[in-house]
mmCIF file of C-alpha atoms in Angstrom:
data_model
loop_
_atom_site.group_PDB
_atom_site.id
_atom_site.type_symbol
_atom_site.label_atom_id
_atom_site.label_comp_id
_atom_site.label_asym_id
_atom_site.label_seq_id
_atom_site.Cartn_x
_atom_site.Cartn_y
_atom_site.Cartn_z
ATOM 1 C CA UNK L 27 -23.130 3.070 -11.500
ATOM 2 C CA UNK L 28 -20.340 3.713 -13.996
ATOM 3 C CA UNK L 29 -17.630 6.168 -12.860
ATOM 4 C CA UNK L 30 -17.401 9.459 -14.735
ATOM 5 C CA UNK L 31 -14.659 9.949 -17.313
ATOM 6 C CA UNK L 32 -12.696 12.156 -14.915
ATOM 7 C CA UNK L 33 -13.048 9.638 -12.076
ATOM 8 C CA UNK L 34 -11.898 6.828 -14.351
ATOM 9 C CA UNK L 35 -8.927 8.910 -15.505
ATOM 10 C CA UNK L 36 -8.058 9.696 -11.885
ATOM 11 C CA UNK L 37 -8.203 6.034 -10.829
ATOM 12 C CA UNK L 38 -6.243 4.911 -13.877
ATOM 13 C CA UNK L 39 -3.425 7.433 -13.535
ATOM 14 C CA UNK L 40 -3.173 6.901 -9.788
ATOM 15 C CA UNK L 41 -2.856 3.157 -10.311
ATOM 16 C CA UNK L 42 -0.162 3.778 -12.930
ATOM 17 C CA UNK L 43 1.783 5.779 -10.353
ATOM 18 C CA UNK L 44 1.251 3.294 -7.520
ATOM 19 C CA UNK L 45 2.203 0.337 -9.719
ATOM 20 C CA UNK L 46 5.347 2.056 -10.983
ATOM 21 C CA UNK L 47 4.136 2.204 -14.582
ATOM 22 C CA UNK L 48 4.605 5.964 -14.207
ATOM 23 C CA UNK L 49 7.784 6.172 -12.102
ATOM 24 C CA UNK L 50 8.651 9.050 -9.832
ATOM 25 C CA UNK L 51 10.411 11.861 -11.663
ATOM 26 C CA UNK L 52 8.738 11.166 -15.007
ATOM 27 C CA UNK L 53 7.100 14.052 -16.860
ATOM 28 C CA UNK L 54 3.855 13.099 -18.592
ATOM 29 C CA UNK L 55 1.380 15.101 -20.642
ATOM 30 C CA UNK L 56 -2.393 15.184 -20.759
ATOM 31 C CA UNK L 57 -2.148 14.106 -24.385
ATOM 32 C CA UNK L 58 -0.051 11.032 -23.516
ATOM 33 C CA UNK L 59 -2.571 9.785 -20.977
ATOM 34 C CA UNK L 60 -5.586 10.742 -23.081
ATOM 35 C CA UNK L 61 -4.116 8.740 -25.944
ATOM 36 C CA UNK L 62 -3.498 5.687 -23.763
ATOM 37 C CA UNK L 63 -7.038 5.808 -22.417
ATOM 38 C CA UNK L 64 -8.705 6.873 -25.664
ATOM 39 C CA UNK L 65 -10.468 9.822 -24.011
ATOM 40 C CA UNK L 66 -10.382 13.590 -24.426
ATOM 41 C CA UNK L 67 -7.912 15.742 -22.508
ATOM 42 C CA UNK L 68 -10.565 17.290 -20.267
ATOM 43 C CA UNK L 69 -11.065 14.350 -17.852
ATOM 44 C CA UNK L 70 -7.304 13.800 -17.783
ATOM 45 C CA UNK L 71 -6.755 17.446 -16.883
ATOM 46 C CA UNK L 72 -9.269 17.104 -14.038
ATOM 47 C CA UNK L 73 -7.546 13.936 -12.871
ATOM 48 C CA UNK L 74 -4.137 15.637 -12.905
ATOM 49 C CA UNK L 75 -5.474 18.508 -10.801
ATOM 50 C CA UNK L 76 -6.883 16.096 -8.251
ATOM 51 C CA UNK L 77 -3.649 14.120 -8.125
ATOM 52 C CA UNK L 78 -1.710 17.333 -7.591
ATOM 53 C CA UNK L 79 -3.889 18.204 -4.593
ATOM 54 C CA UNK L 80 -3.182 14.739 -3.162
ATOM 55 C CA UNK L 81 0.564 15.140 -3.674
ATOM 56 C CA UNK L 82 1.037 12.544 -6.408
ATOM 57 C CA UNK L 83 1.793 15.015 -9.209
ATOM 58 C CA UNK L 84 3.190 18.501 -9.716
ATOM 59 C CA UNK L 85 1.796 20.404 -12.703
ATOM 60 C CA UNK L 86 3.876 22.634 -14.948
ATOM 61 C CA UNK L 87 1.866 24.726 -17.444
ATOM 62 C CA UNK L 88 2.657 23.887 -21.079
ATOM 63 C CA UNK L 89 5.202 21.258 -19.999
ATOM 64 C CA UNK L 90 3.150 18.512 -18.374
ATOM 65 C CA UNK L 91 2.819 16.827 -15.009
ATOM 66 C CA UNK L 92 5.716 15.538 -12.958
ATOM 67 C CA UNK L 93 5.134 12.322 -11.050
ATOM 68 C CA UNK L 94 6.320 13.191 -7.555
ATOM 69 C CA UNK L 95 8.991 10.714 -6.390
ATOM 70 C CA UNK L 96 8.871 9.044 -3.001
ATOM 71 C CA UNK L 97 10.224 11.789 -0.774
ATOM 72 C CA UNK L 98 13.274 11.344 1.457
ATOM 73 C CA UNK L 99 12.015 10.158 4.829
ATOM 74 C CA UNK L 100 8.561 9.217 3.517
ATOM 75 C CA UNK L 101 9.157 5.502 3.960
ATOM 76 C CA UNK L 102 10.272 6.009 7.561
ATOM 77 C CA UNK L 103 7.201 8.087 8.387
ATOM 78 C CA UNK L 104 4.760 5.675 6.802
ATOM 79 C CA UNK L 105 6.358 2.647 8.441
ATOM 80 C CA UNK L 106 6.307 4.407 11.811
ATOM 81 C CA UNK L 107 2.604 5.193 11.467
ATOM 82 C CA UNK L 108 1.789 1.686 10.256
ATOM 83 C CA UNK L 109 3.716 0.048 13.073
ATOM 84 C CA UNK L 110 1.841 2.005 15.733
ATOM 85 C CA UNK L 111 -1.573 1.349 14.201
ATOM 86 C CA UNK L 112 -1.009 -2.334 13.428
ATOM 87 C CA UNK L 113 0.568 -3.161 16.783
ATOM 88 C CA UNK L 114 -2.227 -1.394 18.669
ATOM 89 C CA UNK L 115 -4.875 -3.126 16.580
ATOM 90 C CA UNK L 116 -3.274 -6.532 17.125
ATOM 91 C CA UNK L 117 -3.228 -5.923 20.865
ATOM 92 C CA UNK L 118 -6.970 -5.258 20.811
ATOM 93 C CA UNK L 119 -7.699 -8.329 18.699
ATOM 94 C CA UNK L 120 -5.734 -10.858 20.743
ATOM 95 C CA UNK L 121 -7.679 -9.846 23.837
ATOM 96 C CA UNK L 122 -10.915 -11.047 22.195
ATOM 97 C CA UNK L 123 -10.840 -14.773 21.448
ATOM 98 C CA UNK L 124 -13.712 -14.673 18.959
ATOM 99 C CA UNK L 125 -12.252 -11.731 17.033
ATOM 100 C CA UNK L 126 -8.822 -13.382 17.080
ATOM 101 C CA UNK L 127 -10.164 -16.630 15.650
ATOM 102 C CA UNK L 128 -12.005 -14.842 12.850
ATOM 103 C CA UNK L 129 -8.993 -12.689 12.005
ATOM 104 C CA UNK L 130 -6.699 -15.720 11.811
ATOM 105 C CA UNK L 131 -9.164 -17.354 9.402
ATOM 106 C CA UNK L 132 -9.074 -14.258 7.179
ATOM 107 C CA UNK L 133 -5.292 -14.008 7.345
ATOM 108 C CA UNK L 134 -4.875 -17.663 6.351
ATOM 109 C CA UNK L 135 -7.133 -17.091 3.341
ATOM 110 C CA UNK L 136 -5.091 -14.021 2.434
ATOM 111 C CA UNK L 137 -1.886 -16.050 2.614
ATOM 112 C CA UNK L 138 -3.287 -18.538 0.104
ATOM 113 C CA UNK L 139 -4.100 -15.661 -2.243
ATOM 114 C CA UNK L 140 -0.639 -14.144 -1.787
ATOM 115 C CA UNK L 141 1.044 -17.420 -2.693
ATOM 116 C CA UNK L 142 -1.086 -17.667 -5.835
ATOM 117 C CA UNK L 143 -0.099 -14.135 -6.887
ATOM 118 C CA UNK L 144 3.552 -14.798 -6.035
ATOM 119 C CA UNK L 145 3.496 -17.692 -8.487
ATOM 120 C CA UNK L 146 1.672 -16.082 -11.407
ATOM 121 C CA UNK L 147 0.897 -12.419 -10.694
ATOM 122 C CA UNK L 148 2.558 -9.035 -10.969
ATOM 123 C CA UNK L 149 4.351 -6.865 -8.427
ATOM 124 C CA UNK L 150 1.386 -4.460 -8.441
ATOM 125 C CA UNK L 151 -1.060 -7.291 -7.737
ATOM 126 C CA UNK L 152 1.105 -8.583 -4.925
ATOM 127 C CA UNK L 153 1.444 -5.130 -3.370
ATOM 128 C CA UNK L 154 -2.357 -4.896 -3.275
ATOM 129 C CA UNK L 155 -2.616 -8.298 -1.577
ATOM 130 C CA UNK L 156 0.113 -7.269 0.858
ATOM 131 C CA UNK L 157 -1.753 -4.079 1.775
ATOM 132 C CA UNK L 158 -4.999 -6.027 2.178
ATOM 133 C CA UNK L 159 -3.324 -8.479 4.565
ATOM 134 C CA UNK L 160 -2.153 -5.709 6.876
ATOM 135 C CA UNK L 161 -5.471 -3.899 6.616
ATOM 136 C CA UNK L 162 -7.311 -6.985 7.878
ATOM 137 C CA UNK L 163 -5.399 -6.632 11.143
ATOM 138 C CA UNK L 164 -6.253 -2.957 11.525
ATOM 139 C CA UNK L 165 -9.922 -3.475 10.681
ATOM 140 C CA UNK L 166 -10.174 -6.304 13.218
ATOM 141 C CA UNK L 167 -9.028 -3.859 15.893
ATOM 142 C CA UNK L 168 -12.483 -2.302 15.745
ATOM 143 C CA UNK L 169 -11.462 1.368 15.803
ATOM 144 C CA UNK L 170 -13.094 3.159 12.835
ATOM 145 C CA UNK L 171 -10.842 6.215 13.193
ATOM 146 C CA UNK L 172 -7.679 4.129 12.939
ATOM 147 C CA UNK L 173 -9.270 2.139 10.131
ATOM 148 C CA UNK L 174 -9.914 5.315 8.127
ATOM 149 C CA UNK L 175 -6.437 6.644 8.861
ATOM 150 C CA UNK L 176 -4.858 3.387 7.727
ATOM 151 C CA UNK L 177 -6.901 3.513 4.531
ATOM 152 C CA UNK L 178 -5.338 6.890 3.777
ATOM 153 C CA UNK L 179 -1.904 5.228 3.790
ATOM 154 C CA UNK L 180 -2.872 2.319 1.529
ATOM 155 C CA UNK L 181 -1.779 3.599 -1.871
ATOM 156 C CA UNK L 182 1.499 5.037 -0.585
ATOM 157 C CA UNK L 183 2.138 1.735 1.163
ATOM 158 C CA UNK L 184 1.437 -0.097 -2.107
ATOM 159 C CA UNK L 185 3.756 2.190 -4.053
ATOM 160 C CA UNK L 186 6.597 1.580 -1.616
ATOM 161 C CA UNK L 187 6.067 -2.177 -1.670
ATOM 162 C CA UNK L 188 5.878 -2.314 -5.470
ATOM 163 C CA UNK L 189 9.104 -0.327 -5.643
ATOM 164 C CA UNK L 190 10.814 -2.710 -3.207
ATOM 165 C CA UNK L 191 9.625 -5.807 -5.060
ATOM 166 C CA UNK L 192 10.650 -4.404 -8.436
ATOM 167 C CA UNK L 193 14.108 -3.786 -7.002
ATOM 168 C CA UNK L 194 14.312 -7.308 -5.533
ATOM 169 C CA UNK L 195 11.627 -9.714 -6.828
ATOM 170 C CA UNK L 196 13.085 -12.526 -4.770
ATOM 171 C CA UNK L 197 11.859 -11.004 -1.544
ATOM 172 C CA UNK L 198 8.204 -11.845 -2.276
ATOM 173 C CA UNK L 199 8.714 -15.302 -0.745
ATOM 174 C CA UNK L 200 10.206 -13.708 2.373
ATOM 175 C CA UNK L 201 7.274 -11.316 2.641
ATOM 176 C CA UNK L 202 4.790 -14.191 2.541
ATOM 177 C CA UNK L 203 6.822 -16.056 5.169
ATOM 178 C CA UNK L 204 6.801 -12.931 7.336
ATOM 179 C CA UNK L 205 3.041 -12.669 6.960
ATOM 180 C CA UNK L 206 2.639 -16.297 8.039
ATOM 181 C CA UNK L 207 4.720 -15.495 11.121
ATOM 182 C CA UNK L 208 2.553 -12.460 11.898
ATOM 183 C CA UNK L 209 -0.587 -14.582 11.626
ATOM 184 C CA UNK L 210 1.014 -17.103 13.951
ATOM 185 C CA UNK L 211 1.670 -14.460 16.611
ATOM 186 C CA UNK L 212 -1.955 -13.359 16.477
ATOM 187 C CA UNK L 213 -3.197 -16.944 16.653
ATOM 188 C CA UNK L 214 -1.006 -17.467 19.728
ATOM 189 C CA UNK L 215 -2.291 -14.268 21.343
ATOM 190 C CA UNK L 216 1.251 -12.887 21.376
ATOM 191 C CA UNK L 217 0.839 -9.124 20.911
ATOM 192 C CA UNK L 218 4.421 -8.333 21.907
ATOM 193 C CA UNK L 219 5.797 -10.911 19.470
ATOM 194 C CA UNK L 220 3.597 -9.447 16.740
ATOM 195 C CA UNK L 221 4.836 -5.905 17.434
ATOM 196 C CA UNK L 222 8.474 -6.980 17.195
ATOM 197 C CA UNK L 223 7.881 -9.097 14.082
ATOM 198 C CA UNK L 224 5.898 -6.461 12.182
ATOM 199 C CA UNK L 225 8.599 -3.878 12.896
ATOM 200 C CA UNK L 226 11.338 -6.180 11.566
ATOM 201 C CA UNK L 227 9.169 -7.133 8.584
ATOM 202 C CA UNK L 228 8.547 -3.560 7.450
ATOM 203 C CA UNK L 229 12.154 -2.512 7.980
ATOM 204 C CA UNK L 230 13.395 -5.410 5.909
ATOM 205 C CA UNK L 231 10.940 -4.861 3.049
ATOM 206 C CA UNK L 232 11.650 -1.150 2.816
ATOM 207 C CA UNK L 233 15.347 -1.386 3.700
ATOM 208 C CA UNK L 234 15.221 0.849 6.743
ATOM 209 C CA UNK L 235 18.111 0.838 9.187
ATOM 210 C CA UNK L 236 17.517 -0.672 12.581
ATOM 211 C CA UNK L 237 18.695 2.568 14.115
ATOM 212 C CA UNK L 238 16.024 4.652 12.411
ATOM 213 C CA UNK L 239 13.644 6.606 14.629
ATOM 214 C CA UNK L 240 10.772 4.971 12.751
#
């Protein structure tokens, strides 16, 4: 089933924000987006309203829509939430040998994909692969409530990662190395090692101070 024009506009504009094509602080108009997408203003207006409700945009009548920047402290809060969910999920997985073996297989496949994107892809594509890698760990934990909660963080996580990579493209290789280390901790059944490594990994990627409460 094809998405409606408003749904397509919503998905397109949201991806533009997440990928950094529409950076935080930029003011855009319905006409600008409608022209890029070759659609009328109506579905774009509906998309803008939906994105405002979700906190991605702030609408100003007759002026346009402001792309809401990453808020001060947002990175710390998201990393804190991710660390708790991922570490707890990893602890559940390593206690189940069959689940651990299957997860390691999936993580190794993800690492191959990440290396391919690192060589030929874009920052936005890599941020999606990065988010998918971490989500595999949460999903393997088997808690549907945590899985749904983690899903709600996905696009903000991607936006932060894309921003970090755009600022320092050279860190992609380090991110993939970190992911390989995380997979190794799970394969070894080392939940404590995973918790420490994932904390250091996220702090390094998002440049958070070791002394942060997150």
